[in-house]
Amino acid sequence: MSKEKQLFQSALDVIIDGVAVSSVGEGREEAGRVLLEGVLPRFAHLLDDEKIKAIQSIIRMADEAENPTFNL
């Protein structure tokens, strides 16, 4: 995998993990989409519309997942 693809994968991991473990509650999915939109211009040549929709779906699923972090 090229360095550029690795960087894009790392950015996606941070976005998806952040949405999944955030304790914010409302707005996590929207925040994840905003972050994705910030990353897309740099890596748009690596993606097509189908892949972008799949990533958005993963962000939605991360938002729907129960937060695994421990809260006091």
PDB file of N, CA and C in Angstrom:
ATOM      1  N   MET A   1       0.855  -1.182   0.000  1.00  0.00           N
ATOM      2  CA  MET A   1       0.000   0.000   0.000  1.00  0.00           C
ATOM      3  C   MET A   1       0.896   1.238   0.000  1.00  0.00           C
ATOM      4  N   SER A   2       0.545   2.197  -0.824  1.00  0.00           N
ATOM      5  CA  SER A   2       1.348   3.414  -0.899  1.00  0.00           C
ATOM      6  C   SER A   2       1.217   4.228   0.383  1.00  0.00           C
ATOM      7  N   LYS A   3       2.174   5.097   0.590  1.00  0.00           N
ATOM      8  CA  LYS A   3       2.162   5.951   1.775  1.00  0.00           C
ATOM      9  C   LYS A   3       0.901   6.809   1.807  1.00  0.00           C
ATOM     10  N   GLU A   4       0.481   7.282   0.635  1.00  0.00           N
ATOM     11  CA  GLU A   4      -0.725   8.103   0.549  1.00  0.00           C
ATOM     12  C   GLU A   4      -1.973   7.307   0.960  1.00  0.00           C
ATOM     13  N   LYS A   5      -2.095   6.084   0.492  1.00  0.00           N
ATOM     14  CA  LYS A   5      -3.232   5.241   0.870  1.00  0.00           C
ATOM     15  C   LYS A   5      -3.202   4.912   2.359  1.00  0.00           C
ATOM     16  N   GLN A   6      -2.003   4.692   2.893  1.00  0.00           N
ATOM     17  CA  GLN A   6      -1.878   4.429   4.329  1.00  0.00           C
ATOM     18  C   GLN A   6      -2.326   5.640   5.143  1.00  0.00           C
ATOM     19  N   LEU A   7      -1.953   6.824   4.700  1.00  0.00           N
ATOM     20  CA  LEU A   7      -2.366   8.045   5.391  1.00  0.00           C
ATOM     21  C   LEU A   7      -3.882   8.200   5.340  1.00  0.00           C
ATOM     22  N   PHE A   8      -4.485   7.942   4.181  1.00  0.00           N
ATOM     23  CA  PHE A   8      -5.936   8.024   4.053  1.00  0.00           C
ATOM     24  C   PHE A   8      -6.606   7.005   4.968  1.00  0.00           C
ATOM     25  N   GLN A   9      -6.100   5.783   5.004  1.00  0.00           N
ATOM     26  CA  GLN A   9      -6.662   4.747   5.873  1.00  0.00           C
ATOM     27  C   GLN A   9      -6.560   5.165   7.337  1.00  0.00           C
ATOM     28  N   SER A  10      -5.431   5.748   7.720  1.00  0.00           N
ATOM     29  CA  SER A  10      -5.260   6.225   9.094  1.00  0.00           C
ATOM     30  C   SER A  10      -6.267   7.328   9.420  1.00  0.00           C
ATOM     31  N   ALA A  11      -6.488   8.231   8.479  1.00  0.00           N
ATOM     32  CA  ALA A  11      -7.470   9.307   8.692  1.00  0.00           C
ATOM     33  C   ALA A  11      -8.865   8.723   8.869  1.00  0.00           C
ATOM     34  N   LEU A  12      -9.219   7.743   8.050  1.00  0.00           N
ATOM     35  CA  LEU A  12     -10.519   7.095   8.197  1.00  0.00           C
ATOM     36  C   LEU A  12     -10.641   6.385   9.536  1.00  0.00           C
ATOM     37  N   ASP A  13      -9.582   5.712   9.951  1.00  0.00           N
ATOM     38  CA  ASP A  13      -9.595   5.028  11.247  1.00  0.00           C
ATOM     39  C   ASP A  13      -9.859   6.012  12.383  1.00  0.00           C
ATOM     40  N   VAL A  14      -9.207   7.157  12.333  1.00  0.00           N
ATOM     41  CA  VAL A  14      -9.384   8.171  13.381  1.00  0.00           C
ATOM     42  C   VAL A  14     -10.823   8.680  13.381  1.00  0.00           C
ATOM     43  N   ILE A  15     -11.364   8.955  12.207  1.00  0.00           N
ATOM     44  CA  ILE A  15     -12.740   9.455  12.117  1.00  0.00           C
ATOM     45  C   ILE A  15     -13.726   8.422  12.651  1.00  0.00           C
ATOM     46  N   ILE A  16     -13.630   7.207  12.158  1.00  0.00           N
ATOM     47  CA  ILE A  16     -14.582   6.158  12.539  1.00  0.00           C
ATOM     48  C   ILE A  16     -14.441   5.806  14.015  1.00  0.00           C
ATOM     49  N   ASP A  17     -13.211   5.655  14.491  1.00  0.00           N
ATOM     50  CA  ASP A  17     -13.002   5.363  15.910  1.00  0.00           C
ATOM     51  C   ASP A  17     -13.504   6.507  16.787  1.00  0.00           C
ATOM     52  N   GLY A  18     -13.272   7.734  16.335  1.00  0.00           N
ATOM     53  CA  GLY A  18     -13.734   8.892  17.097  1.00  0.00           C
ATOM     54  C   GLY A  18     -15.241   8.922  17.220  1.00  0.00           C
ATOM     55  N   VAL A  19     -15.933   8.626  16.125  1.00  0.00           N
ATOM     56  CA  VAL A  19     -17.396   8.584  16.162  1.00  0.00           C
ATOM     57  C   VAL A  19     -17.862   7.459  17.085  1.00  0.00           C
ATOM     58  N   ALA A  20     -17.220   6.307  16.998  1.00  0.00           N
ATOM     59  CA  ALA A  20     -17.648   5.146  17.780  1.00  0.00           C
ATOM     60  C   ALA A  20     -17.454   5.335  19.281  1.00  0.00           C
ATOM     61  N   VAL A  21     -16.400   5.994  19.692  1.00  0.00           N
ATOM     62  CA  VAL A  21     -16.122   6.094  21.133  1.00  0.00           C
ATOM     63  C   VAL A  21     -16.466   7.445  21.743  1.00  0.00           C
ATOM     64  N   SER A  22     -16.938   8.363  20.942  1.00  0.00           N
ATOM     65  CA  SER A  22     -17.296   9.675  21.473  1.00  0.00           C
ATOM     66  C   SER A  22     -18.453   9.556  22.454  1.00  0.00           C
ATOM     67  N   SER A  23     -18.367  10.309  23.526  1.00  0.00           N
ATOM     68  CA  SER A  23     -19.443  10.311  24.519  1.00  0.00           C
ATOM     69  C   SER A  23     -20.360  11.516  24.335  1.00  0.00           C
ATOM     70  N   VAL A  24     -20.207  12.224  23.229  1.00  0.00           N
ATOM     71  CA  VAL A  24     -20.987  13.427  22.959  1.00  0.00           C
ATOM     72  C   VAL A  24     -22.475  13.114  22.848  1.00  0.00           C
ATOM     73  N   GLY A  25     -22.813  12.016  22.224  1.00  0.00           N
ATOM     74  CA  GLY A  25     -24.217  11.668  22.051  1.00  0.00           C
ATOM     75  C   GLY A  25     -24.729  12.158  20.719  1.00  0.00           C
ATOM     76  N   GLU A  26     -25.601  13.149  20.730  1.00  0.00           N
ATOM     77  CA  GLU A  26     -26.185  13.698  19.504  1.00  0.00           C
ATOM     78  C   GLU A  26     -25.110  14.335  18.621  1.00  0.00           C
ATOM     79  N   GLY A  27     -25.241  14.127  17.327  1.00  0.00           N
ATOM     80  CA  GLY A  27     -24.372  14.812  16.376  1.00  0.00           C
ATOM     81  C   GLY A  27     -23.072  14.105  16.034  1.00  0.00           C
ATOM     82  N   ARG A  28     -22.864  12.917  16.556  1.00  0.00           N
ATOM     83  CA  ARG A  28     -21.606  12.214  16.256  1.00  0.00           C
ATOM     84  C   ARG A  28     -21.491  11.870  14.782  1.00  0.00           C
ATOM     85  N   GLU A  29     -22.579  11.358  14.198  1.00  0.00           N
ATOM     86  CA  GLU A  29     -22.532  10.990  12.780  1.00  0.00           C
ATOM     87  C   GLU A  29     -22.277  12.220  11.918  1.00  0.00           C
ATOM     88  N   GLU A  30     -22.970  13.305  12.221  1.00  0.00           N
ATOM     89  CA  GLU A  30     -22.780  14.527  11.439  1.00  0.00           C
ATOM     90  C   GLU A  30     -21.343  15.036  11.561  1.00  0.00           C
ATOM     91  N   ALA A  31     -20.787  14.973  12.761  1.00  0.00           N
ATOM     92  CA  ALA A  31     -19.399  15.404  12.962  1.00  0.00           C
ATOM     93  C   ALA A  31     -18.446  14.516  12.165  1.00  0.00           C
ATOM     94  N   GLY A  32     -18.706  13.221  12.142  1.00  0.00           N
ATOM     95  CA  GLY A  32     -17.887  12.310  11.351  1.00  0.00           C
ATOM     96  C   GLY A  32     -17.939  12.626   9.872  1.00  0.00           C
ATOM     97  N   ARG A  33     -19.126  12.981   9.389  1.00  0.00           N
ATOM     98  CA  ARG A  33     -19.282  13.346   7.978  1.00  0.00           C
ATOM     99  C   ARG A  33     -18.546  14.646   7.657  1.00  0.00           C
ATOM    100  N   VAL A  34     -18.591  15.595   8.593  1.00  0.00           N
ATOM    101  CA  VAL A  34     -17.874  16.863   8.390  1.00  0.00           C
ATOM    102  C   VAL A  34     -16.370  16.598   8.295  1.00  0.00           C
ATOM    103  N   LEU A  35     -15.876  15.753   9.176  1.00  0.00           N
ATOM    104  CA  LEU A  35     -14.444  15.421   9.131  1.00  0.00           C
ATOM    105  C   LEU A  35     -14.087  14.702   7.836  1.00  0.00           C
ATOM    106  N   LEU A  36     -14.941  13.785   7.412  1.00  0.00           N
ATOM    107  CA  LEU A  36     -14.712  13.083   6.149  1.00  0.00           C
ATOM    108  C   LEU A  36     -14.663  14.077   4.991  1.00  0.00           C
ATOM    109  N   GLU A  37     -15.586  15.035   4.975  1.00  0.00           N
ATOM    110  CA  GLU A  37     -15.600  16.045   3.920  1.00  0.00           C
ATOM    111  C   GLU A  37     -14.313  16.871   3.916  1.00  0.00           C
ATOM    112  N   GLY A  38     -13.702  17.031   5.080  1.00  0.00           N
ATOM    113  CA  GLY A  38     -12.441  17.755   5.148  1.00  0.00           C
ATOM    114  C   GLY A  38     -11.275  16.964   4.576  1.00  0.00           C
ATOM    115  N   VAL A  39     -11.363  15.648   4.646  1.00  0.00           N
ATOM    116  CA  VAL A  39     -10.295  14.768   4.171  1.00  0.00           C
ATOM    117  C   VAL A  39     -10.447  14.456   2.678  1.00  0.00           C
ATOM    118  N   LEU A  40     -11.674  14.407   2.204  1.00  0.00           N
ATOM    119  CA  LEU A  40     -11.926  13.971   0.828  1.00  0.00           C
ATOM    120  C   LEU A  40     -11.204  14.766  -0.254  1.00  0.00           C
ATOM    121  N   PRO A  41     -11.134  16.088  -0.184  1.00  0.00           N
ATOM    122  CA  PRO A  41     -10.462  16.796  -1.282  1.00  0.00           C
ATOM    123  C   PRO A  41      -9.027  16.330  -1.527  1.00  0.00           C
ATOM    124  N   ARG A  42      -8.334  15.998  -0.472  1.00  0.00           N
ATOM    125  CA  ARG A  42      -6.940  15.568  -0.617  1.00  0.00           C
ATOM    126  C   ARG A  42      -6.829  14.172  -1.228  1.00  0.00           C
ATOM    127  N   PHE A  43      -7.814  13.327  -0.951  1.00  0.00           N
ATOM    128  CA  PHE A  43      -7.727  11.928  -1.377  1.00  0.00           C
ATOM    129  C   PHE A  43      -8.820  11.525  -2.363  1.00  0.00           C
ATOM    130  N   ALA A  44      -9.498  12.494  -2.960  1.00  0.00           N
ATOM    131  CA  ALA A  44     -10.633  12.213  -3.855  1.00  0.00           C
ATOM    132  C   ALA A  44     -10.248  11.298  -5.015  1.00  0.00           C
ATOM    133  N   HIS A  45      -9.032  11.394  -5.484  1.00  0.00           N
ATOM    134  CA  HIS A  45      -8.596  10.561  -6.610  1.00  0.00           C
ATOM    135  C   HIS A  45      -8.510   9.070  -6.257  1.00  0.00           C
ATOM    136  N   LEU A  46      -8.559   8.752  -4.966  1.00  0.00           N
ATOM    137  CA  LEU A  46      -8.505   7.358  -4.527  1.00  0.00           C
ATOM    138  C   LEU A  46      -9.894   6.723  -4.434  1.00  0.00           C
ATOM    139  N   LEU A  47     -10.951   7.541  -4.546  1.00  0.00           N
ATOM    140  CA  LEU A  47     -12.309   7.068  -4.270  1.00  0.00           C
ATOM    141  C   LEU A  47     -13.250   7.332  -5.429  1.00  0.00           C
ATOM    142  N   ASP A  48     -14.299   6.507  -5.489  1.00  0.00           N
ATOM    143  CA  ASP A  48     -15.417   6.788  -6.381  1.00  0.00           C
ATOM    144  C   ASP A  48     -16.649   6.985  -5.494  1.00  0.00           C
ATOM    145  N   ASP A  49     -17.776   7.312  -6.110  1.00  0.00           N
ATOM    146  CA  ASP A  49     -18.994   7.593  -5.340  1.00  0.00           C
ATOM    147  C   ASP A  49     -19.432   6.404  -4.490  1.00  0.00           C
ATOM    148  N   GLU A  50     -19.267   5.205  -5.020  1.00  0.00           N
ATOM    149  CA  GLU A  50     -19.667   3.999  -4.289  1.00  0.00           C
ATOM    150  C   GLU A  50     -18.848   3.828  -3.006  1.00  0.00           C
ATOM    151  N   LYS A  51     -17.562   4.067  -3.090  1.00  0.00           N
ATOM    152  CA  LYS A  51     -16.699   3.946  -1.915  1.00  0.00           C
ATOM    153  C   LYS A  51     -17.034   5.022  -0.877  1.00  0.00           C
ATOM    154  N   ILE A  52     -17.330   6.223  -1.336  1.00  0.00           N
ATOM    155  CA  ILE A  52     -17.690   7.302  -0.419  1.00  0.00           C
ATOM    156  C   ILE A  52     -18.980   6.945   0.316  1.00  0.00           C
ATOM    157  N   LYS A  53     -19.964   6.404  -0.393  1.00  0.00           N
ATOM    158  CA  LYS A  53     -21.219   5.981   0.240  1.00  0.00           C
ATOM    159  C   LYS A  53     -20.963   4.882   1.261  1.00  0.00           C
ATOM    160  N   ALA A  54     -20.063   3.958   0.941  1.00  0.00           N
ATOM    161  CA  ALA A  54     -19.738   2.879   1.872  1.00  0.00           C
ATOM    162  C   ALA A  54     -19.086   3.439   3.139  1.00  0.00           C
ATOM    163  N   ILE A  55     -18.196   4.401   2.984  1.00  0.00           N
ATOM    164  CA  ILE A  55     -17.542   5.018   4.139  1.00  0.00           C
ATOM    165  C   ILE A  55     -18.575   5.751   4.990  1.00  0.00           C
ATOM    166  N   GLN A  56     -19.493   6.466   4.346  1.00  0.00           N
ATOM    167  CA  GLN A  56     -20.548   7.157   5.084  1.00  0.00           C
ATOM    168  C   GLN A  56     -21.423   6.165   5.848  1.00  0.00           C
ATOM    169  N   SER A  57     -21.674   5.028   5.255  1.00  0.00           N
ATOM    170  CA  SER A  57     -22.450   3.981   5.921  1.00  0.00           C
ATOM    171  C   SER A  57     -21.710   3.446   7.152  1.00  0.00           C
ATOM    172  N   ILE A  58     -20.414   3.289   7.030  1.00  0.00           N
ATOM    173  CA  ILE A  58     -19.602   2.819   8.163  1.00  0.00           C
ATOM    174  C   ILE A  58     -19.631   3.852   9.288  1.00  0.00           C
ATOM    175  N   ILE A  59     -19.565   5.125   8.934  1.00  0.00           N
ATOM    176  CA  ILE A  59     -19.647   6.185   9.945  1.00  0.00           C
ATOM    177  C   ILE A  59     -21.005   6.114  10.652  1.00  0.00           C
ATOM    178  N   ARG A  60     -22.082   5.900   9.888  1.00  0.00           N
ATOM    179  CA  ARG A  60     -23.416   5.773  10.472  1.00  0.00           C
ATOM    180  C   ARG A  60     -23.469   4.593  11.441  1.00  0.00           C
ATOM    181  N   MET A  61     -22.890   3.457  11.040  1.00  0.00           N
ATOM    182  CA  MET A  61     -22.873   2.281  11.914  1.00  0.00           C
ATOM    183  C   MET A  61     -22.054   2.540  13.177  1.00  0.00           C
ATOM    184  N   ALA A  62     -20.957   3.278  13.039  1.00  0.00           N
ATOM    185  CA  ALA A  62     -20.137   3.611  14.206  1.00  0.00           C
ATOM    186  C   ALA A  62     -20.929   4.475  15.176  1.00  0.00           C
ATOM    187  N   ASP A  63     -21.767   5.357  14.642  1.00  0.00           N
ATOM    188  CA  ASP A  63     -22.611   6.208  15.484  1.00  0.00           C
ATOM    189  C   ASP A  63     -23.665   5.378  16.206  1.00  0.00           C
ATOM    190  N   GLU A  64     -24.181   4.368  15.542  1.00  0.00           N
ATOM    191  CA  GLU A  64     -25.237   3.525  16.124  1.00  0.00           C
ATOM    192  C   GLU A  64     -24.710   2.520  17.135  1.00  0.00           C
ATOM    193  N   ALA A  65     -23.430   2.227  17.094  1.00  0.00           N
ATOM    194  CA  ALA A  65     -22.841   1.245  18.013  1.00  0.00           C
ATOM    195  C   ALA A  65     -22.852   1.778  19.429  1.00  0.00           C
ATOM    196  N   GLU A  66     -23.004   0.895  20.368  1.00  0.00           N
ATOM    197  CA  GLU A  66     -22.952   1.296  21.765  1.00  0.00           C
ATOM    198  C   GLU A  66     -21.532   1.723  22.100  1.00  0.00           C
ATOM    199  N   ASN A  67     -21.420   2.828  22.802  1.00  0.00           N
ATOM    200  CA  ASN A  67     -20.112   3.382  23.154  1.00  0.00           C
ATOM    201  C   ASN A  67     -19.387   2.430  24.104  1.00  0.00           C
ATOM    202  N   PRO A  68     -18.206   1.932  23.693  1.00  0.00           N
ATOM    203  CA  PRO A  68     -17.480   0.970  24.521  1.00  0.00           C
ATOM    204  C   PRO A  68     -16.640   1.594  25.643  1.00  0.00           C
ATOM    205  N   THR A  69     -16.587   2.925  25.714  1.00  0.00           N
ATOM    206  CA  THR A  69     -15.743   3.561  26.725  1.00  0.00           C
ATOM    207  C   THR A  69     -16.404   3.484  28.093  1.00  0.00           C
ATOM    208  N   PHE A  70     -15.583   3.486  29.113  1.00  0.00           N
ATOM    209  CA  PHE A  70     -16.064   3.407  30.481  1.00  0.00           C
ATOM    210  C   PHE A  70     -16.236   4.821  31.019  1.00  0.00           C
ATOM    211  N   ASN A  71     -17.385   5.119  31.516  1.00  0.00           N
ATOM    212  CA  ASN A  71     -17.670   6.415  32.098  1.00  0.00           C
ATOM    213  C   ASN A  71     -17.932   6.266  33.583  1.00  0.00           C
ATOM    214  N   LEU A  72     -17.439   7.202  34.363  1.00  0.00           N
ATOM    215  CA  LEU A  72     -17.697   7.209  35.799  1.00  0.00           C
ATOM    216  C   LEU A  72     -18.971   7.945  36.087  1.00  0.00           C
TER     217      LEU A  72
END
